[in-house]
């Protein structure tokens, strides 16, 4: 490259870097798992043997197994987000909570489905 090309690229790169540095960061809403709910793996038989069932409010539903599930050990925000978008993971709860959903029961915290925002 010649000096002329370098001198044209340098101001353009500096302007792009300045624009990115001054742009506001994207503000994402973090969804929190509602009280009384857990994330369950519905694709593997290894997660059977518990007392949880798939919530009727789960947007994806179960892949293979939908009852007698155990909660996954890590119930972090990322896992809840994955459950909302995955067929293998699902939001689950005990039988009384699932029955309460069909009778119009509250989904924990009064925030509606999707949990609360942080």
mmCIF file of C-alpha atoms in Angstrom, residues 20-58:
data_model
loop_
_atom_site.group_PDB
_atom_site.id
_atom_site.type_symbol
_atom_site.label_atom_id
_atom_site.label_comp_id
_atom_site.label_asym_id
_atom_site.label_seq_id
_atom_site.Cartn_x
_atom_site.Cartn_y
_atom_site.Cartn_z
ATOM 1 C CA UNK A 20 -18.899 3.001 18.027
ATOM 2 C CA UNK A 21 -17.410 4.352 21.236
ATOM 3 C CA UNK A 22 -20.068 7.044 21.572
ATOM 4 C CA UNK A 23 -23.024 4.865 20.579
ATOM 5 C CA UNK A 24 -25.190 3.837 23.539
ATOM 6 C CA UNK A 25 -24.930 0.213 24.557
ATOM 7 C CA UNK A 26 -27.902 -1.980 23.726
ATOM 8 C CA UNK A 27 -30.215 -2.235 26.711
ATOM 9 C CA UNK A 28 -31.486 -5.795 26.991
ATOM 10 C CA UNK A 29 -34.232 -6.777 29.404
ATOM 11 C CA UNK A 30 -33.188 -9.721 31.525
ATOM 12 C CA UNK A 31 -36.000 -12.143 32.291
ATOM 13 C CA UNK A 32 -36.033 -13.832 35.686
ATOM 14 C CA UNK A 33 -37.519 -17.263 36.305
ATOM 15 C CA UNK A 34 -40.810 -16.817 38.226
ATOM 16 C CA UNK A 35 -41.006 -18.204 41.766
ATOM 17 C CA UNK A 36 -42.193 -21.794 41.922
ATOM 18 C CA UNK A 37 -40.837 -22.663 38.451
ATOM 19 C CA UNK A 38 -37.675 -24.416 37.317
ATOM 20 C CA UNK A 39 -35.971 -25.357 34.063
ATOM 21 C CA UNK A 40 -36.144 -29.029 33.094
ATOM 22 C CA UNK A 41 -34.473 -31.043 30.333
ATOM 23 C CA UNK A 42 -37.220 -32.774 28.339
ATOM 24 C CA UNK A 43 -34.965 -34.419 25.755
ATOM 25 C CA UNK A 44 -33.103 -36.869 27.992
ATOM 26 C CA UNK A 45 -34.404 -39.768 30.024
ATOM 27 C CA UNK A 46 -31.661 -39.022 32.572
ATOM 28 C CA UNK A 47 -33.722 -36.133 33.981
ATOM 29 C CA UNK A 48 -36.698 -38.390 34.847
ATOM 30 C CA UNK A 49 -37.483 -39.425 38.403
ATOM 31 C CA UNK A 50 -38.703 -36.130 39.842
ATOM 32 C CA UNK A 51 -42.065 -34.579 40.583
ATOM 33 C CA UNK A 52 -42.150 -31.716 38.062
ATOM 34 C CA UNK A 53 -44.294 -31.342 34.940
ATOM 35 C CA UNK A 54 -44.032 -29.039 31.945
ATOM 36 C CA UNK A 55 -45.789 -25.733 32.479
ATOM 37 C CA UNK A 56 -48.696 -25.073 30.139
ATOM 38 C CA UNK A 57 -47.291 -21.564 29.703
ATOM 39 C CA UNK A 58 -43.986 -22.815 28.243
#
